[in-house]
Amino acid sequence: MLQLISIRYKLFMSNWTSGYVADIGYTYGYYKELNPQRASLAFLNAGYVPPSLGTHCELGFGQGLSVNIHAAASGSIWYGNDFNPSQAAFAQSLAASSGADAHLTDEAFKDFCNRTDLPEFDSIGLHGIWSWISDENRAIIVDFIRRKLKVGGVLYISYNTLPGWASFAPMRHLMTAYSSSQTANDLGILNKIQNSLAFADKLIQSQPQFIKSNPSIVFKLEKFKEQNPRYLAHEFFNKDWHPMYFSTVAEQLNSAKVEFVCSAHYLDFVDVINLTPVQSNLLNEISDLNFRESVRDFMINQQFRREYWVKGPQKLTKFQQLNLISKHRVVLTSPKSEIELKVSGNAGQANLSDAIYSPILDTLSDFEIASIEQISIAVSKFEINFDQVVQSLIILIGAGYVHSAQDETEIQKSLEITKKLNLKILQRSLFSGDILCLASPITGGAIPVNRFQQLFLFSINNGKPDPSEWARAAWSTLKSEKQRLVKEGITLESEDDNLNELEIQAQNFAITRLPILKALKVA
Ligand SMILES: C[S@@+](CC[C@H](N)C(=O)[O-])C[C@H]1O[C@@H](n2cnc3c(N)ncnc32)[C@H](O)[C@@H]1O
């Protein structure tokens, strides 16, 4: 009888998961590209009318950190689903704490997308979903976008891409075949992954011709060993894993009536860090935007695309474009002292001109919101022109040093809700270090805040003004978990060393990060 129950349970499990990894939860990542607010400057830069803000949807939200942060910090209405009930429960618990207008369910795509009570959306986002699901689920999502994305609405989508994964695909195939046929069923996914990686090592040592023809696989497998096994499980060990050409995605999305607008990864806008001059010239000869993207993917051996599509794109005139860009508001989110005037792309690293970037950063160094026009006026005495300001801000946003800022109405609407969400995350830092950001009503998205900093903020919220007290409270949490700090690769063993290090970090936090977090209304 017992055996019968367990067999039934397994059948039930495989019914709702459709071969998707479900026996361990996903990581607690935050994905800024899902923030509709972030799409605006990308659209303006590409010369298109930016999308409206209002009602949004995230499909397959994972642990739901992004959807919760966006719902709280933008004050807008969000819907979302993820068929993993543990993940949906966590996401719902965050929403219940903040009181955000977030409607989060554990429905599968086929159920959620066919609901008759859903509104039309200003944006639909799916991060890390498209190339990890079946053809059937992709068709359901395309139909959902066709019916439910408003005219003018934006689609954010990311997926594993060809040709970047072409050489690795057979290796992934072999590892999942090993995991399903050569390991015991009840081993658990994490052990199965360990065994598959060990088998891959053995295979490599046998020097197969396949590895000789594709040597980069060895390097890739080494990188896997450094990654969170939860991430590896969801990334590579599902039944479905279908990296795609951009042109295939374009064909599939065609019936949803959306058109490609631009990358959602701001550093992609900067050719000099991604392409050689010869490659840039070749691309400039191609007028078909979609074919151009396919050729570019070959040039950089693209593995992962993050992109914005729109239903009914509307081109701006040059005058409208300049006018809207001038009014766009941004805010500095890192101290100037921590900003490296370097940026990396596919073609290597480029130095950013101190003569241009320093005056721009100085203008923003009070951490107040400024419009691009205000910045441009402030730095004109240094002979920095408007285009240079825009180009620099795009790079600074791409590197995560600057963020777009919301309108005052949205900021006011989201102040209280964000505070409640952040409090819940800070309370969680007392027993877990898996969430590494907090929400900002200024940006409508998340700002990186590590666990120690969260513990310090928790103490501040509890009325402790002195960094030494923050350090002591953080240490008592870490000590109760038998954790030790690691400094320059060395574990600090004694209580004094740990406390001293935490005190240094607390003092530093008080001087450099806290004023910024206050300006961003995170603290
Ligand atoms: C790779 S994870 C990405 C999660 C999240 N978007 C992120 O990036 O953090 C894919 C997610 O899709 C969910 N998922 C997979 N198939 C699904 C389906 N048929 N219906 C609903 N959710 C599904 C999984 O539970 C998982 O949380």
Coordinates of C-alpha atoms and ligand atoms in Angstrom, one line a residue:
M1 CA 0.0 0.0 0.0
L2 CA 2.8 2.3 1.0
Q3 CA 4.5 1.6 -2.3
L4 CA 1.3 2.3 -4.2
I5 CA 1.0 5.7 -2.6
S6 CA 4.5 6.6 -3.5
I7 CA 4.1 5.5 -7.1
R8 CA 0.9 7.6 -7.3
Y9 CA 2.7 10.5 -5.8
K10 CA 5.4 10.2 -8.4
L11 CA 2.9 10.1 -11.2
F12 CA 1.2 13.2 -9.8
M13 CA 4.5 14.9 -9.5
S14 CA 5.4 14.3 -13.1
N15 CA 1.9 15.4 -14.2
W16 CA 2.2 19.0 -13.0
T17 CA 5.9 19.4 -13.7
S18 CA 5.9 18.2 -17.3
G19 CA 9.6 17.2 -16.9
Y20 CA 10.5 20.5 -15.3
V21 CA 12.9 20.3 -12.2
A22 CA 10.6 20.7 -9.2
D23 CA 12.2 18.8 -6.3
I24 CA 14.3 21.8 -5.4
G25 CA 13.3 25.5 -5.5
Y26 CA 14.9 28.1 -7.8
T27 CA 17.4 30.8 -6.7
Y28 CA 16.2 34.1 -5.3
G29 CA 17.4 36.2 -8.2
Y30 CA 16.2 39.7 -9.1
Y31 CA 16.1 40.6 -12.8
K32 CA 16.2 44.3 -13.5
E33 CA 15.2 43.9 -17.1
L34 CA 11.7 42.9 -15.9
N35 CA 11.2 46.4 -14.6
P36 CA 8.9 48.2 -17.1
Q37 CA 10.4 51.5 -16.0
R38 CA 13.8 50.4 -17.3
A39 CA 12.4 49.9 -20.8
S40 CA 11.7 53.6 -21.3
L41 CA 15.2 54.9 -22.0
A42 CA 16.0 51.8 -24.1
F43 CA 12.9 52.6 -26.3
L44 CA 13.8 56.3 -26.5
N45 CA 17.3 55.6 -27.4
A46 CA 16.1 53.3 -30.2
G47 CA 13.7 56.1 -31.4
Y48 CA 10.4 54.5 -30.2
V49 CA 7.5 55.7 -28.1
P50 CA 8.2 54.3 -24.6
P51 CA 5.6 51.9 -23.2
S52 CA 3.0 53.0 -20.6
L53 CA 3.0 51.9 -17.0
G54 CA -0.1 50.4 -15.4
T55 CA -0.9 46.7 -15.4
H56 CA 1.9 44.1 -15.8
C57 CA 2.4 40.4 -15.9
E58 CA 5.3 38.1 -15.2
L59 CA 5.1 34.6 -16.4
G60 CA 7.1 31.9 -14.5
F61 CA 8.2 34.2 -11.7
G62 CA 10.4 31.7 -9.9
Q63 CA 10.6 32.7 -6.2
G64 CA 8.8 35.9 -7.2
L65 CA 11.4 38.4 -5.9
S66 CA 11.4 40.5 -9.1
V67 CA 7.6 40.6 -9.4
N68 CA 7.2 41.5 -5.7
I69 CA 9.8 44.3 -5.9
H70 CA 8.3 45.7 -9.1
A71 CA 4.7 45.5 -7.7
A72 CA 5.8 47.2 -4.4
A73 CA 8.3 49.8 -5.8
S74 CA 6.2 50.9 -8.8
G75 CA 2.8 51.0 -7.0
S76 CA 1.4 49.4 -10.2
I77 CA -0.8 46.3 -10.6
W78 CA 1.0 43.0 -11.2
Y79 CA -0.2 39.5 -12.1
G80 CA 2.1 36.5 -12.3
N81 CA 2.2 32.7 -12.1
D82 CA 4.7 29.9 -11.5
F83 CA 3.5 26.3 -11.2
N84 CA 5.9 25.4 -8.4
P85 CA 3.6 25.7 -5.3
S86 CA 6.5 26.2 -2.9
Q87 CA 7.8 29.1 -4.9
A88 CA 4.3 30.6 -5.4
A89 CA 3.8 30.3 -1.6
F90 CA 7.0 32.3 -1.0
A91 CA 6.1 34.9 -3.6
Q92 CA 2.6 35.2 -2.1
S93 CA 4.0 35.6 1.4
L94 CA 6.1 38.6 0.3
A95 CA 3.1 40.2 -1.4
A96 CA 1.0 39.7 1.7
S97 CA 3.6 41.5 3.8
S98 CA 3.9 44.4 1.5
G99 CA 0.3 44.8 0.6
A100 CA 1.3 45.4 -3.0
D101 CA -1.3 44.9 -5.7
A102 CA 0.2 41.6 -6.8
H103 CA -2.0 38.7 -7.9
L104 CA 0.4 35.7 -7.8
T105 CA -0.7 32.1 -8.4
D106 CA 0.7 28.6 -8.8
E107 CA -1.1 27.9 -12.1
A108 CA 0.6 26.2 -15.0
F109 CA 0.9 28.4 -18.1
K110 CA -1.9 26.5 -19.8
D111 CA -4.3 27.3 -16.9
F112 CA -3.1 30.9 -16.2
C113 CA -3.0 32.0 -19.8
N114 CA -6.5 30.7 -20.5
R115 CA -8.1 32.4 -17.5
T116 CA -11.0 34.6 -18.6
D117 CA -10.7 37.1 -15.7
L118 CA -7.3 38.6 -16.5
P119 CA -7.0 42.2 -17.7
E120 CA -5.0 43.4 -20.7
F121 CA -1.4 44.2 -19.9
D122 CA 0.9 47.1 -20.6
S123 CA 3.8 44.7 -20.3
I124 CA 4.3 41.0 -20.2
G125 CA 7.7 39.7 -19.0
L126 CA 9.3 36.3 -19.0
H127 CA 12.9 35.8 -17.9
G128 CA 14.6 32.4 -18.2
I129 CA 11.4 30.7 -19.4
W130 CA 11.2 30.6 -23.2
S131 CA 14.0 28.2 -24.1
W132 CA 13.3 25.9 -21.0
I133 CA 9.7 24.9 -21.9
S134 CA 8.0 22.7 -24.5
D135 CA 6.7 23.8 -27.9
E136 CA 3.2 23.4 -26.5
N137 CA 3.9 25.9 -23.7
R138 CA 5.6 28.3 -26.0
A139 CA 2.5 28.2 -28.3
I140 CA 0.3 28.9 -25.2
I141 CA 2.4 31.9 -24.3
V142 CA 2.4 33.3 -27.8
D143 CA -1.4 33.1 -27.9
F144 CA -1.5 34.8 -24.5
I145 CA 0.7 37.7 -25.7
R146 CA -1.5 38.0 -28.9
R147 CA -4.7 38.3 -26.8
K148 CA -3.5 40.0 -23.6
L149 CA -0.8 42.4 -24.5
K150 CA -2.3 45.9 -25.1
V151 CA -1.6 47.7 -28.3
G152 CA 1.6 49.6 -27.6
G153 CA 2.4 47.1 -24.8
V154 CA 6.0 45.8 -24.3
L155 CA 7.1 42.2 -24.2
Y156 CA 10.3 41.4 -22.3
I157 CA 11.8 38.0 -23.1
S158 CA 15.1 36.3 -22.5
Y159 CA 16.3 33.0 -23.8
N160 CA 19.3 30.8 -24.5
T161 CA 20.5 31.5 -27.9
L162 CA 22.2 29.9 -30.9
P163 CA 24.9 29.9 -32.1
G164 CA 26.3 30.4 -28.5
W165 CA 25.1 27.1 -27.2
A166 CA 25.7 25.1 -30.4
S167 CA 28.9 23.3 -29.3
F168 CA 27.7 22.6 -25.7
A169 CA 24.2 21.2 -26.7
P170 CA 25.5 17.6 -27.3
M171 CA 27.3 17.7 -23.9
R172 CA 24.2 18.8 -22.0
H173 CA 22.3 16.1 -23.8
L174 CA 24.7 13.5 -22.7
M175 CA 24.8 14.7 -19.1
T176 CA 21.0 14.7 -18.8
A177 CA 20.9 11.2 -20.4
Y178 CA 23.4 10.1 -17.8
S179 CA 21.4 11.7 -15.0
S180 CA 18.1 10.0 -16.1
S181 CA 19.4 6.6 -17.1
Q182 CA 22.6 6.0 -15.1
T183 CA 21.7 7.3 -11.6
A184 CA 19.2 5.9 -9.1
N185 CA 15.8 7.5 -9.4
D186 CA 15.7 8.4 -5.7
L187 CA 19.1 10.0 -5.6
G188 CA 17.8 13.5 -5.6
I189 CA 18.5 16.1 -8.3
L190 CA 21.6 17.7 -6.6
N191 CA 23.4 14.3 -6.3
K192 CA 22.4 13.4 -9.9
I193 CA 24.0 16.7 -11.0
Q194 CA 27.2 15.9 -9.1
N195 CA 27.4 12.4 -10.6
S196 CA 26.7 13.8 -14.1
L197 CA 29.5 16.3 -13.7
A198 CA 31.9 13.6 -12.4
F199 CA 31.0 11.5 -15.4
A200 CA 31.7 14.4 -17.8
D201 CA 35.1 14.7 -16.2
K202 CA 35.8 11.0 -16.8
L203 CA 34.7 11.4 -20.3
I204 CA 37.0 14.4 -20.9
Q205 CA 39.9 12.4 -19.5
S206 CA 39.3 9.8 -22.1
Q207 CA 40.1 12.5 -24.7
P208 CA 37.1 12.0 -27.0
Q209 CA 37.3 13.5 -30.5
F210 CA 34.2 15.6 -29.7
I211 CA 36.1 17.5 -27.0
K212 CA 39.1 17.9 -29.2
S213 CA 36.9 19.6 -31.8
N214 CA 35.1 21.7 -29.1
P215 CA 37.7 22.5 -26.4
S216 CA 35.7 25.3 -24.9
I217 CA 33.4 22.7 -23.3
V218 CA 36.1 21.9 -20.7
F219 CA 36.2 25.5 -19.6
K220 CA 32.4 25.7 -19.5
L221 CA 32.2 22.6 -17.3
E222 CA 34.8 24.0 -14.9
K223 CA 32.6 27.1 -14.6
F224 CA 29.6 25.0 -13.8
K225 CA 31.3 23.6 -10.7
E226 CA 31.5 27.1 -9.2
Q227 CA 27.8 27.7 -9.7
N228 CA 24.8 27.3 -7.4
P229 CA 23.6 23.7 -7.9
R230 CA 20.0 25.0 -7.8
Y231 CA 20.7 27.2 -10.7
L232 CA 22.3 24.3 -12.6
A233 CA 19.3 22.1 -11.9
H234 CA 16.8 24.5 -13.3
E235 CA 19.1 25.7 -16.1
F236 CA 20.3 22.4 -17.6
F237 CA 18.5 19.4 -16.1
N238 CA 15.0 20.0 -17.3
K239 CA 13.4 17.8 -19.9
D240 CA 13.2 20.9 -22.2
W241 CA 16.3 22.9 -23.1
H242 CA 16.0 24.6 -26.5
P243 CA 18.5 27.3 -27.2
M244 CA 17.2 29.2 -30.3
Y245 CA 18.2 31.4 -33.1
F246 CA 16.8 34.9 -32.9
S247 CA 15.1 34.3 -36.3
T248 CA 13.3 31.3 -34.9
V249 CA 12.0 33.3 -31.9
A250 CA 11.0 36.1 -34.3
E251 CA 9.0 33.6 -36.5
Q252 CA 7.2 32.2 -33.4
L253 CA 6.4 35.6 -32.0
N254 CA 5.1 36.8 -35.3
S255 CA 1.6 35.6 -34.7
A256 CA 1.5 37.5 -31.4
K257 CA 1.9 40.7 -33.6
V258 CA 4.9 41.9 -31.7
E259 CA 8.0 43.5 -33.3
F260 CA 11.5 43.5 -32.0
V261 CA 12.6 46.9 -30.7
C262 CA 16.0 46.5 -29.0
S263 CA 18.1 44.7 -26.5
A264 CA 17.2 45.0 -22.8
H265 CA 20.9 44.8 -21.9
Y266 CA 22.0 48.5 -22.2
L267 CA 25.7 47.6 -22.8
D268 CA 24.6 46.0 -26.1
F269 CA 23.9 49.5 -27.4
V270 CA 27.6 50.3 -27.3
D271 CA 29.2 48.8 -30.4
V272 CA 32.8 49.7 -29.5
I273 CA 32.9 47.3 -26.6
N274 CA 31.1 44.5 -28.4
L275 CA 32.3 44.5 -32.0
T276 CA 35.4 45.2 -34.0
P277 CA 35.3 48.1 -36.5
V278 CA 35.2 45.6 -39.4
Q279 CA 32.2 43.8 -37.8
S280 CA 30.4 47.2 -37.1
N281 CA 30.9 48.1 -40.8
L282 CA 29.5 44.8 -42.0
L283 CA 26.5 45.2 -39.7
N284 CA 25.9 48.7 -40.9
E285 CA 25.5 47.4 -44.4
I286 CA 22.5 45.3 -43.4
S287 CA 19.3 47.2 -43.3
D288 CA 16.9 44.4 -42.3
L289 CA 16.8 44.8 -38.5
N290 CA 16.0 41.1 -37.8
F291 CA 18.7 39.7 -40.1
R292 CA 21.1 42.2 -38.6
E293 CA 20.4 40.7 -35.1
S294 CA 21.1 37.2 -36.4
V295 CA 24.5 38.3 -37.9
R296 CA 25.4 40.1 -34.7
D297 CA 24.7 37.0 -32.7
F298 CA 27.3 35.2 -34.9
M299 CA 29.8 37.9 -34.3
I300 CA 29.6 37.7 -30.6
N301 CA 28.7 34.0 -30.4
Q302 CA 25.6 35.0 -28.4
Q303 CA 24.5 32.7 -25.7
F304 CA 21.7 34.6 -24.0
R305 CA 19.5 37.3 -25.3
R306 CA 17.4 39.7 -23.3
E307 CA 15.1 41.8 -25.5
Y308 CA 12.1 44.1 -25.8
W309 CA 9.4 43.6 -28.3
V310 CA 6.3 45.8 -28.8
K311 CA 2.8 45.4 -30.2
G312 CA 2.6 48.2 -32.7
P313 CA 5.9 50.1 -32.4
Q314 CA 5.6 53.8 -33.0
K315 CA 8.6 55.7 -34.3
L316 CA 9.4 59.1 -32.8
T317 CA 10.6 62.1 -34.8
K318 CA 14.1 63.3 -34.0
F319 CA 12.5 66.3 -32.2
Q320 CA 10.1 64.2 -30.1
Q321 CA 13.0 61.8 -29.3
L322 CA 15.3 64.6 -28.1
N323 CA 12.5 66.2 -26.1
L324 CA 11.5 63.0 -24.3
I325 CA 15.2 62.0 -23.6
S326 CA 15.8 65.4 -22.1
K327 CA 13.0 64.9 -19.7
H328 CA 14.0 61.4 -18.7
R329 CA 15.2 61.3 -15.1
V330 CA 18.0 59.3 -13.6
V331 CA 19.7 58.9 -10.3
L332 CA 23.2 57.8 -9.2
T333 CA 23.1 54.6 -7.1
S334 CA 26.8 54.0 -6.4
P335 CA 29.4 56.1 -4.7
K336 CA 31.8 57.7 -7.2
S337 CA 34.8 56.2 -5.3
E338 CA 33.5 52.7 -6.2
I339 CA 33.0 53.4 -9.9
E340 CA 35.6 52.0 -12.1
L341 CA 35.9 54.1 -15.3
K342 CA 36.1 50.9 -17.4
V343 CA 33.5 48.8 -19.1
S344 CA 33.6 45.3 -20.5
G345 CA 31.8 43.9 -23.5
N346 CA 32.3 41.0 -25.9
A347 CA 35.2 42.7 -27.7
G348 CA 37.0 43.4 -24.5
Q349 CA 37.4 46.3 -22.1
A350 CA 37.2 50.0 -22.8
N351 CA 38.3 52.9 -20.6
L352 CA 35.7 55.6 -20.1
S353 CA 36.9 59.1 -20.5
D354 CA 37.5 60.8 -17.2
A355 CA 37.0 64.2 -18.8
I356 CA 33.4 63.2 -19.7
Y357 CA 32.4 60.8 -16.9
S358 CA 33.8 62.7 -13.9
P359 CA 31.7 65.9 -14.4
I360 CA 28.6 63.8 -15.1
L361 CA 29.1 61.7 -11.9
D362 CA 29.9 64.9 -9.9
T363 CA 26.6 66.4 -11.1
L364 CA 24.8 63.4 -9.7
S365 CA 26.8 63.0 -6.6
D366 CA 24.2 64.4 -4.2
F367 CA 22.1 61.2 -5.2
E368 CA 19.2 63.4 -6.1
I369 CA 17.1 62.7 -9.2
A370 CA 18.2 64.8 -12.2
S371 CA 16.7 65.0 -15.7
I372 CA 19.1 64.4 -18.6
E373 CA 18.5 68.0 -19.6
Q374 CA 19.6 69.2 -16.2
I375 CA 22.7 67.1 -16.3
S376 CA 23.5 68.3 -19.8
I377 CA 23.2 71.9 -18.8
A378 CA 25.4 71.3 -15.7
V379 CA 28.3 69.7 -17.7
S380 CA 28.1 72.0 -20.8
K381 CA 30.9 74.2 -19.3
F382 CA 33.2 71.1 -19.7
E383 CA 32.3 71.0 -23.4
I384 CA 30.4 67.8 -23.0
N385 CA 27.5 67.7 -25.5
F386 CA 24.0 66.2 -25.2
D387 CA 24.8 63.1 -27.2
Q388 CA 27.8 62.4 -25.0
V389 CA 25.7 62.8 -21.9
V390 CA 23.1 60.3 -23.2
Q391 CA 25.8 57.8 -24.3
S392 CA 27.5 58.0 -21.0
L393 CA 24.3 57.5 -19.0
I394 CA 23.4 54.5 -21.1
I395 CA 26.8 53.0 -20.2
L396 CA 26.5 53.9 -16.6
I397 CA 23.0 52.4 -16.4
G398 CA 24.3 49.3 -18.3
A399 CA 27.0 48.9 -15.7
G400 CA 24.5 49.3 -12.8
Y401 CA 25.9 52.6 -11.4
V402 CA 23.0 54.8 -12.5
H403 CA 19.3 53.9 -12.6
S404 CA 16.3 55.5 -14.3
A405 CA 14.0 57.2 -11.8
Q406 CA 10.2 57.1 -11.6
D407 CA 7.8 60.1 -11.7
E408 CA 6.9 61.7 -8.4
T409 CA 3.4 60.2 -8.5
E410 CA 4.8 56.6 -8.7
I411 CA 7.4 57.4 -6.0
Q412 CA 4.7 58.6 -3.6
K413 CA 2.4 55.7 -4.4
S414 CA 5.0 53.1 -3.6
L415 CA 6.7 54.6 -0.5
E416 CA 4.8 52.7 2.2
I417 CA 4.4 49.5 0.3
T418 CA 8.1 49.4 -0.4
K419 CA 8.9 50.0 3.3
K420 CA 6.9 47.0 4.3
L421 CA 8.4 44.7 1.6
N422 CA 11.9 45.8 2.7
L423 CA 11.2 45.1 6.3
K424 CA 10.1 41.6 5.4
I425 CA 13.4 41.0 3.5
L426 CA 15.4 42.5 6.4
Q427 CA 13.7 40.1 8.8
R428 CA 14.6 37.3 6.5
S429 CA 18.3 38.3 6.7
L430 CA 18.3 37.2 10.3
F431 CA 18.1 33.6 9.2
S432 CA 19.0 33.5 5.5
G433 CA 21.4 35.2 3.1
D434 CA 19.7 34.3 -0.1
I435 CA 18.1 37.7 -1.0
L436 CA 20.7 40.2 -2.0
C437 CA 18.7 43.4 -2.7
L438 CA 16.0 45.7 -1.4
A439 CA 13.4 47.7 -3.3
S440 CA 13.6 51.4 -4.1
P441 CA 10.6 53.6 -4.7
I442 CA 12.9 56.0 -6.5
T443 CA 13.9 53.5 -9.3
G444 CA 10.8 51.2 -9.1
G445 CA 13.2 48.3 -8.9
A446 CA 15.9 46.7 -6.7
I447 CA 19.2 48.0 -5.4
P448 CA 21.9 45.5 -4.4
V449 CA 22.2 45.2 -0.6
N450 CA 24.3 42.3 0.8
R451 CA 23.4 40.3 3.9
F452 CA 25.7 42.1 6.3
Q453 CA 24.2 45.4 5.1
Q454 CA 20.7 44.1 5.5
L455 CA 21.6 43.1 9.1
F456 CA 23.0 46.6 9.7
L457 CA 19.7 48.1 8.4
F458 CA 17.7 45.8 10.6
S459 CA 19.6 47.2 13.6
I460 CA 19.0 50.8 12.4
N461 CA 15.3 50.0 12.1
N462 CA 15.4 48.8 15.7
G463 CA 16.6 52.1 16.8
K464 CA 20.4 51.4 17.1
P465 CA 22.3 54.4 15.8
D466 CA 25.9 53.2 16.4
P467 CA 27.8 51.1 13.8
S468 CA 29.5 49.2 16.6
E469 CA 26.0 48.0 17.8
W470 CA 25.1 47.0 14.2
A471 CA 28.3 44.9 14.0
R472 CA 27.7 43.2 17.4
A473 CA 24.1 42.4 16.4
A474 CA 25.2 41.0 13.0
W475 CA 27.8 38.9 14.7
S476 CA 25.4 37.4 17.1
T477 CA 23.2 36.3 14.1
L478 CA 26.2 34.8 12.2
K479 CA 27.6 33.2 15.3
S480 CA 24.3 31.5 16.0
E481 CA 24.5 30.0 12.5
K482 CA 28.2 29.0 13.1
Q483 CA 29.2 31.3 10.2
R484 CA 32.6 33.0 10.0
L485 CA 33.6 35.9 7.8
V486 CA 36.1 35.4 5.0
K487 CA 38.6 38.1 4.4
E488 CA 40.9 38.0 1.4
G489 CA 40.3 34.3 1.0
I490 CA 41.1 33.5 4.7
T491 CA 38.4 32.5 7.2
L492 CA 38.4 34.6 10.3
E493 CA 38.3 32.2 13.2
S494 CA 38.3 34.2 16.4
E495 CA 35.3 36.2 17.7
D496 CA 37.5 39.3 17.9
D497 CA 38.6 39.1 14.3
N498 CA 35.0 38.6 13.1
L499 CA 33.7 41.4 15.2
N500 CA 36.6 43.8 14.1
E501 CA 35.9 43.0 10.5
L502 CA 32.1 43.5 10.9
E503 CA 32.8 46.8 12.7
I504 CA 35.0 48.0 9.7
Q505 CA 32.2 47.0 7.3
A506 CA 29.6 48.8 9.5
Q507 CA 31.6 52.0 9.7
N508 CA 32.2 51.9 6.0
F509 CA 28.5 51.2 5.3
A510 CA 27.6 54.2 7.5
I511 CA 29.8 56.5 5.5
T512 CA 29.4 55.3 1.9
R513 CA 26.3 53.2 1.4
L514 CA 23.8 54.4 4.0
P515 CA 23.4 58.0 2.6
I516 CA 22.7 56.5 -0.9
L517 CA 20.2 54.0 0.5
K518 CA 18.5 56.9 2.3
A519 CA 18.4 59.0 -0.8
L520 CA 16.9 56.0 -2.7
K521 CA 14.3 55.6 0.1
V522 CA 15.6 52.1 0.8
A523 CA 16.7 52.9 4.3
Ligands
LIG1 C1 14.6 29.0 -15.0 S1 13.3 29.3 -13.9 C2 13.2 31.1 -14.0 C3 12.4 31.7 -12.9 C4 12.4 33.2 -12.9 N1 11.8 33.7 -14.0 C5 13.8 33.7 -12.7 O1 14.4 34.0 -13.7 O2 14.2 33.8 -11.5 C6 11.8 28.8 -14.7 C7 10.6 28.9 -13.9 O3 9.5 28.5 -14.7 C8 8.6 27.7 -13.9 N2 7.8 26.9 -14.9 C9 8.3 26.0 -15.8 N3 7.4 25.4 -16.5 C10 6.2 26.0 -16.1 C11 4.8 25.8 -16.5 N4 4.5 25.0 -17.5 N5 3.9 26.6 -16.0 C12 4.3 27.5 -15.0 N6 5.5 27.7 -14.6 C13 6.5 26.9 -15.1 C14 9.4 26.9 -13.0 O4 8.8 26.5 -11.8 C15 10.6 27.9 -12.7 O5 10.3 28.7 -11.5

